[in-house]
Tab-separated table of C-alpha atoms in Angstrom:
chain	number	residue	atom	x	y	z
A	917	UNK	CA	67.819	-40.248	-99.215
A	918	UNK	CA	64.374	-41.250	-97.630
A	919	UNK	CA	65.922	-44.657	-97.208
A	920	UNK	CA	68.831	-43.246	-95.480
A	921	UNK	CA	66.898	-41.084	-93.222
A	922	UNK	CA	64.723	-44.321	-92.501
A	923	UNK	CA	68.069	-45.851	-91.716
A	924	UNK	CA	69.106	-43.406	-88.955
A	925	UNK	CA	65.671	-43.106	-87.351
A	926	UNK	CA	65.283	-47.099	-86.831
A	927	UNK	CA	62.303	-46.842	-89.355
A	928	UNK	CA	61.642	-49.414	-92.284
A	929	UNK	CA	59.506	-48.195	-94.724
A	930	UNK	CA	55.523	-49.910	-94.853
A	931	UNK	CA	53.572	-49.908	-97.911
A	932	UNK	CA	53.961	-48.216	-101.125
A	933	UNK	CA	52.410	-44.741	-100.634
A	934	UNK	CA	54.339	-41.823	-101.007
A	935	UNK	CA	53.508	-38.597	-100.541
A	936	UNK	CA	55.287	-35.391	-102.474
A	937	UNK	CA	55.310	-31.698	-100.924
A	938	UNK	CA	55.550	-28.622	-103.482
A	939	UNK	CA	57.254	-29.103	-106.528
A	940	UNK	CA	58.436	-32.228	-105.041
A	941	UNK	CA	60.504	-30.726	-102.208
A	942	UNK	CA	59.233	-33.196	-99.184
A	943	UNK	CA	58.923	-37.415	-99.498
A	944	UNK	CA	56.584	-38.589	-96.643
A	945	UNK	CA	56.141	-42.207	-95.960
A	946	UNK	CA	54.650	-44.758	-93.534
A	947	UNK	CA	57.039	-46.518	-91.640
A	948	UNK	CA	57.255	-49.331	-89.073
A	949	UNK	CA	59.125	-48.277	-85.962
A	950	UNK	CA	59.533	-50.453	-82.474
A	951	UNK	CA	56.942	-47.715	-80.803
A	952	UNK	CA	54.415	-48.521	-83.765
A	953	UNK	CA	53.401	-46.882	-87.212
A	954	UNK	CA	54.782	-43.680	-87.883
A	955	UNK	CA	55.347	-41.296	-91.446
A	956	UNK	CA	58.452	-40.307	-92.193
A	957	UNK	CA	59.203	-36.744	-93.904
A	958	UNK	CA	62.133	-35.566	-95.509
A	959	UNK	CA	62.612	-32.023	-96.817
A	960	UNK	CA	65.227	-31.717	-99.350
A	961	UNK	CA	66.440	-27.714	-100.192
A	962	UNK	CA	69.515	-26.568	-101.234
A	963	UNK	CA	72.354	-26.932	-99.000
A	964	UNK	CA	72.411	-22.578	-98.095
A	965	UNK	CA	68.804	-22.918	-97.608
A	966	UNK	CA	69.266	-25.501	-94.915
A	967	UNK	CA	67.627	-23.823	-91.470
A	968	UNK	CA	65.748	-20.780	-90.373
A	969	UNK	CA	62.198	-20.552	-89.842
A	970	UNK	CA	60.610	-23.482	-92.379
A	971	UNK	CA	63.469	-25.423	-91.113
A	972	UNK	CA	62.778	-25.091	-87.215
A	973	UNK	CA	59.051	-24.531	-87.340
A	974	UNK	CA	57.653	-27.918	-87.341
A	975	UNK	CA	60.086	-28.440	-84.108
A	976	UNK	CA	59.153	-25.315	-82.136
A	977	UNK	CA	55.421	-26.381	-82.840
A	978	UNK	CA	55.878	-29.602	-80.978
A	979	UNK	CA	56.982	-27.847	-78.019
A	980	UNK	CA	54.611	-25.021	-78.040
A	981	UNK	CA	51.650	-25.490	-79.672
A	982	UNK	CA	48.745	-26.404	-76.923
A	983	UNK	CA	46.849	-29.899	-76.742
A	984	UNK	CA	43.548	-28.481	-78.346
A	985	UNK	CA	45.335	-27.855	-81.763
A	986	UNK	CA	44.736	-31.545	-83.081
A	987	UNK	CA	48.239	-32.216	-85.673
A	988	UNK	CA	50.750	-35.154	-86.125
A	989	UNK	CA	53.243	-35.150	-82.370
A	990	UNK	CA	57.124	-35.064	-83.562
A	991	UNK	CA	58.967	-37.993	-82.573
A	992	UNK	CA	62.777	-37.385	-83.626
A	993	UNK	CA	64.193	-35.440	-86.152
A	994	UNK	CA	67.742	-35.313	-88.124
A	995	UNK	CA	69.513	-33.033	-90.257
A	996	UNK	CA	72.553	-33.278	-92.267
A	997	UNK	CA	73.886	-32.289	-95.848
A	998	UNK	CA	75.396	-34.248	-98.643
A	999	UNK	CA	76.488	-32.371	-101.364
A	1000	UNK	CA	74.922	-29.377	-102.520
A	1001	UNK	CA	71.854	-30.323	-100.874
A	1002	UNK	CA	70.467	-29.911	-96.789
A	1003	UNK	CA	68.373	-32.805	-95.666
A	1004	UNK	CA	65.652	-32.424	-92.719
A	1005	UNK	CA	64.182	-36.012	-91.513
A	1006	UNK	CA	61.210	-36.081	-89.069
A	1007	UNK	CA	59.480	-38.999	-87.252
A	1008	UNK	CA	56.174	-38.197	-86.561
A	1009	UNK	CA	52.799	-40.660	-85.123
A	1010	UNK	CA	50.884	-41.631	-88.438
A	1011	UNK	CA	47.906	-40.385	-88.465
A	1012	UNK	CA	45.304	-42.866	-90.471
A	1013	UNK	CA	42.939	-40.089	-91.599
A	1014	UNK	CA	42.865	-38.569	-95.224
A	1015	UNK	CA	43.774	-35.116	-95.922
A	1016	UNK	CA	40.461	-33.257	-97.599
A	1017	UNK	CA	42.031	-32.690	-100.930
A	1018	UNK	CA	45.333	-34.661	-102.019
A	1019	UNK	CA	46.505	-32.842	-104.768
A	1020	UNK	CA	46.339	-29.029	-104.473
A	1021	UNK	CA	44.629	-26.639	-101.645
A	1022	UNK	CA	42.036	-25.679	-103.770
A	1023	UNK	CA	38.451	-27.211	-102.361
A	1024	UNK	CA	36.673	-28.600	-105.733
A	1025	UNK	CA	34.235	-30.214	-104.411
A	1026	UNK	CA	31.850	-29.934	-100.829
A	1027	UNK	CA	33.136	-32.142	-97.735
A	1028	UNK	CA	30.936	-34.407	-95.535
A	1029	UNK	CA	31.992	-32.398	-92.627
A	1030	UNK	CA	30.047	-32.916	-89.375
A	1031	UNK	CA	29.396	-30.211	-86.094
A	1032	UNK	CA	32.160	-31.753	-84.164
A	1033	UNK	CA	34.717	-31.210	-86.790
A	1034	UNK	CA	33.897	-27.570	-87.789
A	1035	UNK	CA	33.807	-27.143	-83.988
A	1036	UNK	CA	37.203	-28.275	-83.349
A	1037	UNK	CA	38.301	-26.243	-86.000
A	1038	UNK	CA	37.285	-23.058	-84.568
A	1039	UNK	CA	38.803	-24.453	-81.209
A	1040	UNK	CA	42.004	-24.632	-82.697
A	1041	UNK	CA	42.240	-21.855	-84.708
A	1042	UNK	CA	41.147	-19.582	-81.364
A	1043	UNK	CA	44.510	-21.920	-79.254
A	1044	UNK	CA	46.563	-21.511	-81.966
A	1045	UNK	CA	46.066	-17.032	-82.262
A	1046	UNK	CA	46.774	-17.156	-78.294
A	1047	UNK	CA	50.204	-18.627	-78.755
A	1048	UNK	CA	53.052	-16.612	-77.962
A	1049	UNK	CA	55.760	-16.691	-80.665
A	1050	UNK	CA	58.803	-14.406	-81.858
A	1051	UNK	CA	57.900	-16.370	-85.678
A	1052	UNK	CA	56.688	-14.392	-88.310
A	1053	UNK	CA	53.953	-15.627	-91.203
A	1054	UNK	CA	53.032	-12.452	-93.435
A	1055	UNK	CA	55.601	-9.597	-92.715
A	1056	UNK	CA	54.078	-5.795	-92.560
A	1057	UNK	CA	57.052	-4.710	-94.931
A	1058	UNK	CA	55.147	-6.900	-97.780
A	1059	UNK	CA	51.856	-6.264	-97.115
A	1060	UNK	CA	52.967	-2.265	-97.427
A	1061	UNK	CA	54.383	-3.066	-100.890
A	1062	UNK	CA	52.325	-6.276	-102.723
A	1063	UNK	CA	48.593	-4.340	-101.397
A	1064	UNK	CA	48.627	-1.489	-103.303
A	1065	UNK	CA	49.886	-3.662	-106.031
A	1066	UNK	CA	47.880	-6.654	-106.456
A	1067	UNK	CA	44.659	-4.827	-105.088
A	1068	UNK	CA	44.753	-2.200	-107.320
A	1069	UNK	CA	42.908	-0.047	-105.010
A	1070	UNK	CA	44.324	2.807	-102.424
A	1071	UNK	CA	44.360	0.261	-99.234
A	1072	UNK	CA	45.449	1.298	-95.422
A	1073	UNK	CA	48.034	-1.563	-95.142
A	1074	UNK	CA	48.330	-1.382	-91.583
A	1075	UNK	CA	47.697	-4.232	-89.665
A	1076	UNK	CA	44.731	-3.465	-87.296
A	1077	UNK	CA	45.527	-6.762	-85.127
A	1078	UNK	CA	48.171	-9.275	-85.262
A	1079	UNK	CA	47.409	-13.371	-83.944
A	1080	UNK	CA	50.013	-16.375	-84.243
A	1081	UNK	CA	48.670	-18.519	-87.130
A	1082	UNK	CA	49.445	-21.342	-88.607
A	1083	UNK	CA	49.743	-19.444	-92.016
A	1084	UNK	CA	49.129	-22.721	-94.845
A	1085	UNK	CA	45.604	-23.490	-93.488
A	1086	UNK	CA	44.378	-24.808	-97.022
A	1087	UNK	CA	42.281	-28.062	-97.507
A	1088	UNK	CA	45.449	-30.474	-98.096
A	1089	UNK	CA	46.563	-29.613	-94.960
A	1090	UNK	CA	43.563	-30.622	-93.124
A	1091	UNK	CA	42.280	-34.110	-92.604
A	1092	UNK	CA	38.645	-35.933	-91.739
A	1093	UNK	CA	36.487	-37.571	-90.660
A	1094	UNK	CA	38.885	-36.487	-87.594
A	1095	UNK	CA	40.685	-33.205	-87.587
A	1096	UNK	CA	44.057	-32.641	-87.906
A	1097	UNK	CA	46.175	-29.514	-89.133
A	1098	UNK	CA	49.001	-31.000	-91.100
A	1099	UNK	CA	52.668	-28.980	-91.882
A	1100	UNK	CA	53.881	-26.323	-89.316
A	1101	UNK	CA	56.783	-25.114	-91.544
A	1102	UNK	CA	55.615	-21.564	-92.059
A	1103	UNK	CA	53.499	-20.926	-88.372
A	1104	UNK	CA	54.133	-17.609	-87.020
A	1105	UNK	CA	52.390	-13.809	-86.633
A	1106	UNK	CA	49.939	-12.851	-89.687
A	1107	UNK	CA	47.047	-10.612	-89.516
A	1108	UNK	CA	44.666	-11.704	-87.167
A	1109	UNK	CA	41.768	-14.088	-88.839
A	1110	UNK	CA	44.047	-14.380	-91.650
A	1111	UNK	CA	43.890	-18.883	-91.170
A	1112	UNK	CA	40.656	-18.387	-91.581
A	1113	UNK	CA	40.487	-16.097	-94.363
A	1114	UNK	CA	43.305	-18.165	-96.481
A	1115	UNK	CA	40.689	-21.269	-95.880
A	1116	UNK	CA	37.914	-19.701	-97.038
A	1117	UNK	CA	39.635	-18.071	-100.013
A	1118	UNK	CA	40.557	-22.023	-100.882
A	1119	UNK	CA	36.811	-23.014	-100.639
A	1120	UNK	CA	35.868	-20.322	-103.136
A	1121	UNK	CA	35.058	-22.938	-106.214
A	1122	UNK	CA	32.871	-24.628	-103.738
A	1123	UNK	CA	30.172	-21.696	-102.437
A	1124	UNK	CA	28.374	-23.499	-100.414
A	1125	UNK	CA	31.694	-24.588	-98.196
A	1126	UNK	CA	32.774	-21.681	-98.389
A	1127	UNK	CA	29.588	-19.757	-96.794
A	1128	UNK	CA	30.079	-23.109	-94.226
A	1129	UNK	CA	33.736	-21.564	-93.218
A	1130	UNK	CA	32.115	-17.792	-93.360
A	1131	UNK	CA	29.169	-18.704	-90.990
A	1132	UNK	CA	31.224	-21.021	-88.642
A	1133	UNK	CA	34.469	-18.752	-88.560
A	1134	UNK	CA	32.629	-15.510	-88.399
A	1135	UNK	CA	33.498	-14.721	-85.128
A	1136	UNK	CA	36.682	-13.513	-86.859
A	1137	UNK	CA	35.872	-13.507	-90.731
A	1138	UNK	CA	32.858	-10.681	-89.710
A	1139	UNK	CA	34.987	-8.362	-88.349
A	1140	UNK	CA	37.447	-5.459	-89.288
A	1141	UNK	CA	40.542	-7.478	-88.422
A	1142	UNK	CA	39.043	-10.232	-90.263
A	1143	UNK	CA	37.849	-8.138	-93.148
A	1144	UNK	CA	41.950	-6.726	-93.502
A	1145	UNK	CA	43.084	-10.229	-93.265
A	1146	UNK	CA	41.153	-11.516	-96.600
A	1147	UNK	CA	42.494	-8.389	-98.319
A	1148	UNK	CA	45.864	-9.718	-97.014
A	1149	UNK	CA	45.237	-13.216	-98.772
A	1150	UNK	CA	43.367	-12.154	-101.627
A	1151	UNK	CA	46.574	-9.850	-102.135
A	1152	UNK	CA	48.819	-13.470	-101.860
A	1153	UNK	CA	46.997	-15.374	-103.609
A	1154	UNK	CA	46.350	-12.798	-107.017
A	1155	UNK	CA	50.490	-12.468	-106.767
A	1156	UNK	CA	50.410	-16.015	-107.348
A	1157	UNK	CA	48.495	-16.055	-109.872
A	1158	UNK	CA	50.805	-14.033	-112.034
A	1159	UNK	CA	53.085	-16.791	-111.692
A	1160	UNK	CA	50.154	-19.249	-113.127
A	1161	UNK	CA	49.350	-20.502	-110.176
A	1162	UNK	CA	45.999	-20.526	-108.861
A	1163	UNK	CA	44.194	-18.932	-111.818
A	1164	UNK	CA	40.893	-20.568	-111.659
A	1165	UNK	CA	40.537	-18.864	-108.038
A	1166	UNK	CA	41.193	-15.058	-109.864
A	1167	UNK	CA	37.594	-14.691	-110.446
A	1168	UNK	CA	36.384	-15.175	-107.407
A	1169	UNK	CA	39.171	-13.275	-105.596
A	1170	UNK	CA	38.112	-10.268	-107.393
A	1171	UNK	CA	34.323	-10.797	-106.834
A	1172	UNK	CA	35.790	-11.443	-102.648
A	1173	UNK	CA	37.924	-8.196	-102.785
A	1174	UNK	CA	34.947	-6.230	-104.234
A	1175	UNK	CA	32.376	-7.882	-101.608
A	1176	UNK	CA	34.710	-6.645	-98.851
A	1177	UNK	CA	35.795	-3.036	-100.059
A	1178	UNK	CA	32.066	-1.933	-100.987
């Protein structure tokens, strides 16, 4: 189905790398096109799963998110269905840096990661929270039900702030030596600091990265509305874990969540 995508976008594919989403639910490729390199995703879901907001959000990115948030520009996109399954094709400009981890979002070990690139982080974090959007990230109706859960604790689960974020900020989603924010599927109104607060729960194997993304994101990590948006992703990230996901990260979560309630 890549191949046919390829087809209908004028795209051959270049090279033999391939790169697989979650559970192997995307395909991105290089490809040649006549206006130069580009990488080629497909998203494969069933066929009653085909649109809404993971569906439109890498579109409605494109035409809204500002030029200081640094990410792959859409070319052309397709979707169709064959079967019992709903394709989505996009086109996008390659872009020729790595990703920080390949693998998983988990940071395992530190990154060479110089002023200008933790600078233009910040940058477009702060663009991105100032976008106006009707999308949705982290909804209050499951932050009101998973808190008091997964926390354990009594927890006000009102949302003191809300930002637009781009809501999967996680290391395999970011590349270097040059920045840019990767997959805009899930982009939409969380708890404000909360991009920053999923990044620096990811960075939690690695302390001394992870007191990098405190100090250099503390503009909103060292605040209340920061402080509500960890418990927000600790809360995500220990439901996960009960699925056996993320269970080296447990540990510190806890030793996070107890650092922020005392």
């Amino acid at each position: 189905m890549h191949a046919t995508a390829a087809a209908a976008l004028n795209a051959t594919p270049s090279g033999s790398r391939e790169a697989w989403g979650w559970r192997g639910r995307t395909l991105g490729r290089p490809v040649a096109t006549t206006s130069g390199e580009g990488w080629l995703r497909l998203v494969s879901v069933p066929v009653d799963k085909a649109g809404g907001k993971l569906w439109e959000g890498p579109q409605k990115a494109e035409q809204l998110m500002p030029p200081a948030v640094p990410r792959p520009r859409l070319r052309e996109r397709r979707t169709w269905a064959e079967g019992e399954h709903g394709y989505l094709a996009e086109l996008y400009d390659k872009i020729t840096a790595s990703t920080i981890t390949t693998h998983e979002p988990i940071l395992r070990e530190a990154p060479d990661l110089d002023n200008a690139w933790w600078d233009g982080l910040s940058t477009a974090l702060d663009a991105i929270a100032t976008v106006p959007s009707h999308r949705v990230a982290v909804r209050q109706e499951y932050l009101d039900r998973a808190m008091p859960e997964y926390l354990g604790i009594p927890v006000n689960t009102t949302v003191p702030a809300w930002a637009t974020s781009h809501g999967d900020l996680h290391w395999a989603n970011l590349t270097s030596p040059t920045l840019t924010v990767l997959d805009w599927e899930g982009w939409g109104a969380a708890p404000a600091g909360y991009d920053a607060a999923l990044l620096y729960a990811y960075s939690l194997l690695v302390p001394e990265t992870a007191a990098e993304v405190h100090r250099r994101l503390a503009h909103v990590l060292a605040t209340p509305a920061g402080r509500f948006a960890g418990l927000a992703v600790i809360t995500e990230l220990l439901q996960t874990t009960t699925r056996g996901d993320n269970l080296d990260l447990e540990g510190p979560l806890r030793t996070w969540l107890s650092e922020i309630t005392r």
